[in-house]
XYZ file of C-alpha atoms in Angstrom:
441
model
C 27.992 8.811 -9.702
C 30.106 6.475 -8.471
C 27.318 4.801 -7.452
C 25.875 5.008 -11.217
C 29.219 3.889 -12.181
C 29.375 0.483 -9.519
C 25.394 -0.208 -11.320
C 27.387 0.128 -15.010
C 30.258 -3.352 -13.711
C 27.555 -5.740 -12.689
C 25.993 -8.060 -14.871
C 22.624 -7.125 -17.532
C 20.661 -9.266 -15.366
C 21.354 -8.263 -12.451
C 21.174 -4.326 -13.468
C 17.616 -5.528 -15.042
C 16.745 -7.116 -11.561
C 18.073 -3.381 -9.273
C 15.026 -1.917 -12.049
C 13.024 -4.515 -11.440
C 12.992 -3.295 -7.247
C 12.558 0.344 -8.041
C 9.922 -0.605 -9.946
C 8.266 -3.353 -7.888
C 8.302 -1.040 -4.675
C 6.661 1.906 -6.857
C 3.671 -0.235 -7.710
C 3.385 -2.150 -4.827
C 3.652 1.475 -2.288
C 1.011 3.912 -4.280
C -1.499 0.889 -3.826
C -1.080 -1.245 -1.129
C -0.996 1.693 1.823
C -3.811 3.201 0.464
C -6.373 -0.237 0.011
C -7.816 0.395 3.482
C -8.577 3.523 3.337
C -10.248 3.057 -0.078
C -12.162 -0.839 1.800
C -13.532 1.533 4.754
C -14.434 5.099 2.844
C -14.758 4.380 -0.376
C -16.643 0.965 -0.605
C -18.078 1.116 3.675
C -16.524 -2.699 4.405
C -15.787 -3.217 8.188
C -13.045 -3.171 9.971
C -13.447 -6.008 10.958
C -14.195 -6.774 6.538
C -11.082 -4.464 6.072
C -9.237 -6.558 8.369
C -10.436 -10.281 6.638
C -8.484 -8.495 2.699
C -5.541 -7.868 3.934
C -4.723 -10.500 6.415
C -5.149 -12.579 3.126
C -3.101 -10.452 1.450
C -0.350 -10.482 3.893
C -0.851 -13.686 4.846
C -0.840 -14.907 1.098
C 2.787 -13.643 0.824
C 4.328 -14.691 3.944
C 3.252 -18.081 4.672
C 4.593 -19.041 0.483
C 8.025 -18.020 0.714
C 8.850 -21.253 1.474
C 7.090 -22.053 -2.874
C 8.388 -19.500 -4.013
C 11.813 -20.687 -2.966
C 11.642 -23.893 -4.451
C 9.646 -23.054 -7.053
C 13.525 -20.985 -8.033
C 15.598 -23.806 -7.392
C 13.188 -26.686 -9.437
C 11.931 -24.193 -12.722
C 14.791 -21.322 -12.525
C 14.375 -17.993 -11.338
C 13.987 -16.899 -14.227
C 10.532 -18.483 -14.539
C 8.783 -16.805 -11.429
C 10.351 -13.544 -10.802
C 7.378 -12.791 -14.336
C 5.226 -15.288 -13.764
C 4.892 -12.844 -10.409
C 4.771 -10.070 -11.017
C 1.719 -10.996 -13.913
C 0.204 -12.587 -11.373
C 0.410 -8.824 -8.904
C -0.565 -7.099 -12.657
C -3.570 -9.458 -12.672
C -3.977 -9.042 -8.673
C -3.824 -5.424 -8.578
C -6.515 -4.512 -11.902
C -8.576 -6.660 -9.122
C -8.446 -4.725 -6.645
C -9.297 -1.922 -9.623
C -11.777 -3.720 -11.244
C -14.350 -5.071 -7.998
C -15.908 -4.467 -5.235
C -17.310 -7.079 -3.580
C -15.438 -8.770 -1.100
C -14.836 -12.410 -2.733
C -13.431 -9.823 -6.178
C -11.164 -8.633 -3.613
C -10.139 -11.471 -1.515
C -8.930 -12.977 -4.747
C -6.978 -9.918 -5.269
C -5.986 -10.151 -1.628
C -4.598 -13.700 -2.765
C -2.828 -13.092 -5.449
C -1.526 -10.134 -4.857
C -0.021 -11.998 -2.194
C 0.974 -15.082 -3.991
C 2.943 -12.918 -6.557
C 5.107 -11.293 -4.080
C 5.958 -15.084 -2.274
C 6.827 -15.736 -5.830
C 9.169 -13.209 -6.504
C 10.595 -11.902 -3.738
C 12.380 -15.303 -3.060
C 12.893 -16.207 -7.065
C 14.705 -12.031 -7.637
C 17.311 -13.303 -4.276
C 18.046 -16.337 -5.922
C 18.196 -14.824 -8.891
C 21.358 -11.634 -7.267
C 23.097 -13.865 -5.300
C 23.431 -16.328 -8.897
C 24.649 -12.794 -10.981
C 26.660 -11.151 -8.879
C 29.812 -13.337 -8.007
C 31.564 -12.861 -5.312
C 30.460 -8.818 -5.306
C 27.166 -10.300 -3.825
C 27.018 -8.099 -0.885
C 27.863 -4.780 -3.386
C 24.762 -6.038 -5.207
C 22.183 -6.388 -2.528
C 23.553 -3.092 -1.292
C 22.531 -0.625 -4.765
C 19.207 -3.271 -5.007
C 18.069 -2.043 -1.462
C 19.126 2.010 -2.454
C 16.798 1.295 -5.657
C 14.157 -0.366 -2.817
C 14.559 2.713 -0.866
C 13.972 5.131 -3.509
C 10.795 2.442 -5.164
C 9.519 3.055 -1.461
C 9.177 7.224 -1.386
C 8.003 7.429 -4.714
C 4.996 4.909 -4.889
C 3.500 7.071 -1.508
C 4.057 10.667 -2.997
C 2.814 9.211 -6.737
C 0.124 7.270 -5.237
C -1.500 10.125 -3.322
C -1.300 12.437 -6.741
C -3.165 9.773 -8.277
C -5.661 9.474 -5.466
C -6.548 13.222 -5.946
C -8.398 11.715 -9.125
C -9.980 7.780 -7.692
C -8.282 5.073 -6.332
C -8.883 2.776 -9.148
C -6.695 4.712 -10.579
C -4.845 4.412 -8.867
C -4.601 0.566 -8.833
C -4.556 0.379 -12.694
C -1.106 2.226 -12.928
C 0.415 0.191 -10.441
C -1.266 -3.004 -12.323
C 0.325 -1.051 -15.463
C 4.087 -0.831 -13.875
C 4.175 -4.484 -13.085
C 2.380 -5.106 -16.621
C 5.259 -3.552 -18.070
C 8.103 -5.230 -15.698
C 6.476 -8.476 -16.771
C 6.928 -7.910 -20.325
C 10.590 -6.546 -19.719
C 11.715 -9.611 -17.870
C 10.338 -12.777 -19.998
C 11.806 -10.136 -22.940
C 15.236 -9.683 -21.713
C 16.062 -11.335 -18.493
C 19.149 -14.040 -19.080
C 17.659 -17.654 -18.924
C 20.302 -19.348 -16.594
C 20.687 -23.473 -16.051
C 18.970 -25.115 -13.904
C 20.979 -27.128 -11.445
C 19.708 -30.017 -9.540
C 18.762 -29.921 -6.074
C 18.983 -34.387 -6.343
C 16.946 -34.486 -3.799
C 13.157 -34.749 -3.443
C 10.536 -30.888 -2.385
C 10.178 -32.694 1.069
C 13.668 -33.253 1.510
C 14.710 -29.785 0.098
C 12.539 -28.390 3.166
C 13.729 -31.261 5.814
C 17.577 -30.549 4.614
C 16.905 -26.682 5.379
C 15.002 -26.684 7.629
C 17.766 -29.710 9.477
C 20.447 -26.818 9.709
C 19.957 -25.536 13.925
C 22.525 -23.038 12.447
C 20.487 -20.921 10.200
C 16.816 -21.556 11.732
C 19.171 -19.145 14.593
C 20.506 -17.258 12.124
C 16.544 -16.116 11.364
C 14.817 -16.284 14.300
C 17.783 -13.991 15.584
C 16.495 -11.297 13.132
C 13.808 -10.609 14.675
C 15.504 -6.528 15.313
C 15.462 -6.004 11.546
C 12.325 -6.884 10.158
C 10.341 -5.816 13.699
C 12.379 -2.335 13.445
C 12.539 -2.198 10.340
C 8.596 -2.380 9.865
C 8.098 0.620 12.891
C 8.859 2.942 9.275
C 5.591 2.557 8.898
C 4.011 1.876 12.167
C 5.855 3.517 15.202
C 8.142 6.331 13.784
C 5.184 8.153 11.140
C 2.996 7.738 13.961
C 5.597 9.942 17.101
C 6.329 12.231 13.944
C 2.146 13.331 13.021
C 2.327 13.044 17.272
C 5.100 15.209 17.484
C 4.168 18.318 15.093
C 0.205 17.990 15.058
C 1.416 18.050 10.836
C -0.022 14.143 8.425
C 2.525 14.983 6.419
C 5.336 14.922 9.132
C 5.324 11.007 8.632
C 6.525 11.821 4.868
C 9.767 12.862 6.131
C 11.040 10.412 8.457
C 11.065 8.522 4.281
C 12.335 11.139 2.629
C 15.015 11.347 5.834
C 15.859 7.335 4.857
C 16.139 7.597 1.077
C 18.572 10.597 0.972
C 21.111 8.684 3.541
C 20.504 5.309 2.003
C 21.361 6.523 -1.544
C 24.020 9.008 -0.247
C 25.803 5.905 2.195
C 24.902 2.485 1.386
C 27.150 1.213 -1.292
C 29.900 3.648 0.899
C 28.948 2.338 4.067
C 29.121 -2.029 2.134
C 32.064 -1.615 0.582
C 33.736 0.288 3.251
C 32.882 -2.880 5.697
C 33.637 -5.267 3.266
C 37.317 -4.240 2.885
C 37.696 -4.728 6.609
C 36.062 -8.372 7.279
C 34.295 -10.352 9.048
C 30.687 -9.478 8.246
C 28.566 -11.628 10.245
C 30.537 -9.157 12.970
C 28.612 -5.611 11.288
C 25.682 -7.413 11.198
C 25.826 -7.884 14.975
C 27.215 -4.049 15.159
C 23.598 -2.962 12.714
C 21.076 -4.482 15.431
C 23.226 -2.528 17.130
C 22.425 1.226 16.033
C 19.560 -0.099 15.505
C 17.976 -0.629 18.141
C 20.398 2.231 19.720
C 18.456 4.661 17.240
C 14.890 4.683 19.151
C 17.517 6.025 22.187
C 16.457 9.530 21.290
C 12.274 9.127 21.083
C 12.158 7.211 23.789
C 14.575 9.904 25.475
C 12.562 12.444 24.556
C 9.544 10.680 24.919
C 10.124 10.504 28.876
C 11.031 14.970 28.859
C 7.699 15.396 26.915
C 9.040 17.739 24.674
C 5.837 19.189 22.151
C 6.408 20.579 18.765
C 8.563 20.508 16.436
C 11.701 20.170 18.674
C 9.793 16.800 19.338
C 9.766 15.727 16.027
C 14.254 16.359 15.908
C 14.254 13.074 17.840
C 12.493 10.987 15.969
C 13.839 12.029 12.544
C 16.743 11.533 14.575
C 15.944 7.655 14.937
C 14.480 7.632 11.032
C 18.544 8.372 10.639
C 20.428 5.901 12.677
C 17.506 3.299 11.947
C 18.428 3.450 8.764
C 22.036 3.535 9.447
C 21.629 0.873 10.239
C 20.139 -1.613 8.206
C 22.312 -0.682 6.116
C 25.147 -1.656 8.255
C 23.121 -5.427 8.007
C 21.432 -6.102 5.971
C 23.426 -6.652 2.941
C 25.353 -8.956 3.880
C 22.590 -10.250 5.330
C 20.992 -10.588 2.739
C 24.545 -12.082 2.264
C 25.258 -14.289 4.194
C 21.550 -16.994 3.497
C 22.765 -18.742 0.503
C 26.125 -19.219 2.669
C 24.218 -21.472 4.609
C 23.791 -24.225 2.424
C 24.458 -25.588 -1.622
C 23.760 -24.260 -4.399
C 21.599 -26.301 -5.416
C 19.134 -24.383 -2.562
C 19.353 -20.905 -2.208
C 15.947 -21.020 -3.261
C 14.789 -22.985 -0.778
C 17.408 -20.973 1.981
C 14.779 -17.376 1.057
C 11.910 -18.652 1.027
C 12.439 -20.735 4.405
C 14.019 -17.585 6.091
C 11.507 -15.354 4.592
C 8.187 -17.178 5.593
C 10.534 -17.318 9.544
C 10.804 -13.563 9.595
C 7.076 -12.866 8.420
C 5.804 -15.159 11.340
C 7.980 -13.271 13.566
C 7.774 -9.382 12.219
C 4.155 -10.014 12.821
C 4.475 -11.015 17.088
C 7.364 -8.006 17.009
C 4.472 -6.364 15.354
C 2.003 -7.195 17.712
C 4.484 -5.843 20.418
C 4.723 -3.152 19.036
C 1.707 -2.058 19.130
C 0.715 -2.938 22.420
C 3.241 -0.943 24.190
C 1.586 1.727 22.075
C -1.644 1.659 23.012
C -0.548 0.970 27.238
C 2.177 3.718 26.899
C -0.472 6.604 25.308
C -3.518 4.881 28.393
C -1.113 4.880 30.937
C 0.186 8.145 30.501
C 4.172 6.214 29.084
C 4.073 7.384 25.998
C 8.168 6.727 25.631
C 7.088 2.492 26.576
C 6.663 1.620 23.009
C 10.135 3.548 22.002
C 11.446 1.173 25.074
C 10.175 -2.113 23.485
C 11.986 -1.298 19.861
C 15.563 -0.246 21.420
C 15.615 -3.489 23.200
C 14.075 -5.808 20.312
C 17.081 -3.773 19.095
C 19.940 -4.861 21.009
C 18.818 -7.800 21.953
C 18.612 -9.459 18.148
C 22.071 -7.701 18.049
C 23.654 -10.088 21.299
C 21.634 -13.236 19.574
C 24.010 -12.557 16.276
C 27.227 -11.441 18.160
C 26.899 -15.017 20.010
C 26.059 -16.755 16.989
C 29.424 -15.724 15.824
C 31.436 -15.661 18.507
C 30.456 -20.094 18.669
C 30.674 -20.070 14.992
C 27.631 -20.728 14.027
C 27.984 -18.226 11.263
C 29.091 -18.669 7.643
C 32.542 -17.218 7.943
C 33.517 -15.091 5.106
C 34.907 -16.172 1.611
C 38.430 -16.542 1.485
C 39.019 -14.255 -1.705
C 36.515 -11.206 -2.642
C 38.652 -12.009 -6.092
C 37.546 -15.812 -6.061
C 34.200 -17.149 -8.826
C 31.427 -17.842 -6.762
C 31.592 -21.227 -5.884
C 35.060 -20.226 -4.411
C 33.517 -18.434 -1.651
C 32.921 -22.109 -0.648
C 29.051 -22.139 0.392
C 28.891 -24.637 4.528
C 27.189 -27.729 3.393
C 24.074 -28.459 6.195
C 25.360 -31.127 7.648
C 29.340 -28.743 8.664
C 26.656 -25.355 9.393
C 25.051 -27.825 11.957
C 27.500 -29.503 13.950
C 29.058 -25.974 14.016
C 25.675 -25.347 15.569
C 25.203 -28.585 18.023
C 28.281 -26.508 19.566
C 25.291 -24.156 21.559
C 22.708 -24.224 21.188
C 20.373 -20.981 19.883
C 18.130 -18.387 20.586
C 15.351 -18.016 19.170
C 13.979 -14.286 18.175
C 12.267 -13.073 14.698
C 11.256 -11.609 11.231
C 9.631 -9.936 7.741
C 9.685 -8.204 4.697
C 7.115 -6.443 2.327
């Protein structure tokens, strides 16, 4: 009830974007996790071709976030969100109707470009509309996103009992409904000119050394978040011998998120020093992988071996609940409000590359651990990622490279005083920033 009351305190546009994110994740996760199986088993494609199709979708999304962010700043977030949802409707529809490689590649490009458009635009719009309550808005955003990520695969598994085409058409229909809803009721907002060209905007953001250092320091957060779909499900299945055990990982996380996310964010926000809590959250995500590393070293098996994995999932979600809302709140404060979308876009480009590298390292550790009999290796690797990122953020915070908390949470949105690019760059020059990584879905 408290969460529902908190939702009603936000402007209508914020509430609509929360529902939108629920729908986006339901539509995405009822299709994408089953796409590789469809391409191999139903269409008979080789693993190499499947890798190309999936890689094109990921590259189209991660590589073009900067386009979506800039478009949001220059054309308005509302139109970019609508265009992104419309493109994903078409892309998912092509997955349902096309069997040939050219059609599937077109579907991958369109669905990836769609995510590149609406992901930074939604976050920019949420930043603009939530005023001084940005952290709470992003906390609720996480709750709706996590819930959608649980419902989507469950709905997809049911629809696959019919066939993949039904699942894909359902996903396309969800995005079509979201497109229409936003076109009809999402309020338009005046776009403030940035005062320079697109390339000038990019140079300004890329010249902000403190921002880039922070984006790189997020390697742990986004690499470890991706383990919810890679290492943790594999660990749960291996421990129990039951494919359905992977679903317990998401169930544990979703229940914890629903019960605790908003409480954690509001409590920590009241204590101040949000950058410090980002570091604490990252440290928790790293320490989350210690119990399964110990369990793997001991060599336990059966349902008893699943306990450390589920504990890992719970702690990982807790760490993300601590850090993620404050990360999203912090990003636009690195620069001018007119470049909010560009900051989010470039942040996600950096994170996409970083997460790809991080996942490659974790995948190598999984293979090396299995072949060498060191099943603890990938868990230790993930723990080091999280702790290294926590250390990077703590270093930036101590060096004064991160924007300070708003002077007063009761002030108007503009009085949260985003630091200018020049001032942040100046503070970052005191000590050279580190280099790490990150990604999104």
